[in-house]
PDB file of C-alpha atoms in Angstrom:
ATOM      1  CA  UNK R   1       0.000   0.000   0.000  1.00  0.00           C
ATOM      2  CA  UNK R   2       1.142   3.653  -1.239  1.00  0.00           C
ATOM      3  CA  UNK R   3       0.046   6.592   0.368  1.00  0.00           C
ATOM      4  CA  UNK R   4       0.716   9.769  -1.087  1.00  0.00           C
ATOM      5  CA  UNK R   5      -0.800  13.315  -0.029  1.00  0.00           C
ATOM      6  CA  UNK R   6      -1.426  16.868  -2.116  1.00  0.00           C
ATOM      7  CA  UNK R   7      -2.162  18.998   1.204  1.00  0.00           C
ATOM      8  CA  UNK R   8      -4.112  21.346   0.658  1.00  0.00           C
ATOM      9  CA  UNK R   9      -5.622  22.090  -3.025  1.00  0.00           C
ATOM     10  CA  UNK R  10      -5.418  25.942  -2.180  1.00  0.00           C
ATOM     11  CA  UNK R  11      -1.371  25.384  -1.280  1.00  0.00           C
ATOM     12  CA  UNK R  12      -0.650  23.299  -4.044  1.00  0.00           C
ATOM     13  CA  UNK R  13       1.927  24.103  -6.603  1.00  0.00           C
ATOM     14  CA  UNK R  14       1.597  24.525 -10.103  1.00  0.00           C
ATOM     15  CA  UNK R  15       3.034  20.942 -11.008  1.00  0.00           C
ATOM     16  CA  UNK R  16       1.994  18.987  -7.614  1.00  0.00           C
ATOM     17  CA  UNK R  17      -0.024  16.459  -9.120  1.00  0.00           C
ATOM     18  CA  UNK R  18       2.093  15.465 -12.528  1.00  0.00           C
ATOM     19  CA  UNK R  19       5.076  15.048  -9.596  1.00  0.00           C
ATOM     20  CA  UNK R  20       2.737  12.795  -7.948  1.00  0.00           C
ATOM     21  CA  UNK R  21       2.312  10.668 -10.772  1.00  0.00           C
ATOM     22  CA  UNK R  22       5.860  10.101 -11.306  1.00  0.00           C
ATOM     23  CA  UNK R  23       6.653   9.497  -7.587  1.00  0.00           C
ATOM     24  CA  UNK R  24       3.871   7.222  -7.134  1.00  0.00           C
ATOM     25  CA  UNK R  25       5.168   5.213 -10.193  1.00  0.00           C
ATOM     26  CA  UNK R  26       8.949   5.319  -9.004  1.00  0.00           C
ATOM     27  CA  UNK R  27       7.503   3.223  -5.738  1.00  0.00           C
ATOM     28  CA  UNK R  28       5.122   1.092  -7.593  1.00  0.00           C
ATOM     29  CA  UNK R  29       8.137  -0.888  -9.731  1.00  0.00           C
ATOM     30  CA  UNK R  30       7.407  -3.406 -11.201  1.00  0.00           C
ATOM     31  CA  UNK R  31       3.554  -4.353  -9.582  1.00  0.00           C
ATOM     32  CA  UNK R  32       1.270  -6.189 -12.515  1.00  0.00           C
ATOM     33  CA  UNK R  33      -1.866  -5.060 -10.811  1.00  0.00           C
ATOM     34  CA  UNK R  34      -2.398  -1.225  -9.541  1.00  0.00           C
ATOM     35  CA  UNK R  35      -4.982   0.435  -8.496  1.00  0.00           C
ATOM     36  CA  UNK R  36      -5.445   4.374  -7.628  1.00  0.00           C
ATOM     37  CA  UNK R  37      -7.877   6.210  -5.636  1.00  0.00           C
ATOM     38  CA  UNK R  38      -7.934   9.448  -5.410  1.00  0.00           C
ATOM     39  CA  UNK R  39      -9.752  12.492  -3.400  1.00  0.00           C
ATOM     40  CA  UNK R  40      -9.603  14.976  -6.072  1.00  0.00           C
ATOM     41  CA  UNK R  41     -13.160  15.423  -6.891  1.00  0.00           C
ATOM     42  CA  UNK R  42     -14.108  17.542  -3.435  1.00  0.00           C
ATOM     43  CA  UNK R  43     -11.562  19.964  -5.340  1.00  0.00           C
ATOM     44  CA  UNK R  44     -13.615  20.339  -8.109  1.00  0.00           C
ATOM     45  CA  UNK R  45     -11.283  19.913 -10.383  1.00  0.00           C
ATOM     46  CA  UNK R  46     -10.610  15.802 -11.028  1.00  0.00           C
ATOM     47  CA  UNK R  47     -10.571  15.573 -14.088  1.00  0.00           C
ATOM     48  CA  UNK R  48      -7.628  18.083 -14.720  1.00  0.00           C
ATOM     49  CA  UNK R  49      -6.009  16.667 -11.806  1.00  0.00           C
ATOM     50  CA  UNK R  50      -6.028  13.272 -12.749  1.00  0.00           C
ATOM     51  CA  UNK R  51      -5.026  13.767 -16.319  1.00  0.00           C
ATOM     52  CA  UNK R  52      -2.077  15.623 -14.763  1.00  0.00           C
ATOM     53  CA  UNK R  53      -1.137  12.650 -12.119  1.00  0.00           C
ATOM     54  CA  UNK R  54      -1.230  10.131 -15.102  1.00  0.00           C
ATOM     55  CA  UNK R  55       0.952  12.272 -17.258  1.00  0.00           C
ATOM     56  CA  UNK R  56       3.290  12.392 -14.488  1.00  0.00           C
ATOM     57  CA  UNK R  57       3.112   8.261 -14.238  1.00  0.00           C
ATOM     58  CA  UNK R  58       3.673   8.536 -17.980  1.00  0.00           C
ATOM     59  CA  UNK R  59       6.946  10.482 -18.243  1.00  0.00           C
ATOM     60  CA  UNK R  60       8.730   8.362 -15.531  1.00  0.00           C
ATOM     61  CA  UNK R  61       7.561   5.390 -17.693  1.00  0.00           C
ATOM     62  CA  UNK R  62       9.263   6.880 -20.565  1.00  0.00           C
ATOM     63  CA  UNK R  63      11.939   4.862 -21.935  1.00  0.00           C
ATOM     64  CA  UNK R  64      14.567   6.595 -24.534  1.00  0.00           C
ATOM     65  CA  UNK R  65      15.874   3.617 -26.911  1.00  0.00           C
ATOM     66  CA  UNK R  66      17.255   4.197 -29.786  1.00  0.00           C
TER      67      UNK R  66
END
């Protein structure tokens, strides 16, 4: 289990959540089953929020073969 925490949404910074993303992935490894819940809807803003945490999982995912 992976706990991670925003603090406030009034005191968060511009990039909080896509640094989330890319944490939370760094501790995840190599898990074949994830699942994430999240408390961003009482923000009123999930969707964007989301979007932003997955983009974050999404650039530490990035591999750079050549």
């Amino acid at each position: 289990v992976i706990v991670v925490g925003a603090g406030d949404a009034g005191e968060n910074a511009e990039n909080t959540w896509l640094n989330m993303g890319g944490k939370t992935l760094s501790k995840i490894g190599s898990s074949e089953k994830v699942h994430v819940f999240t408390d961003a809807e009482k923000d009123g803003q999930d969707a964007e929020l989301l979007s932003e945490f997955a983009l974050g999982m999404t650039l530490r995912a990035y591999d750079f073969d050549e």
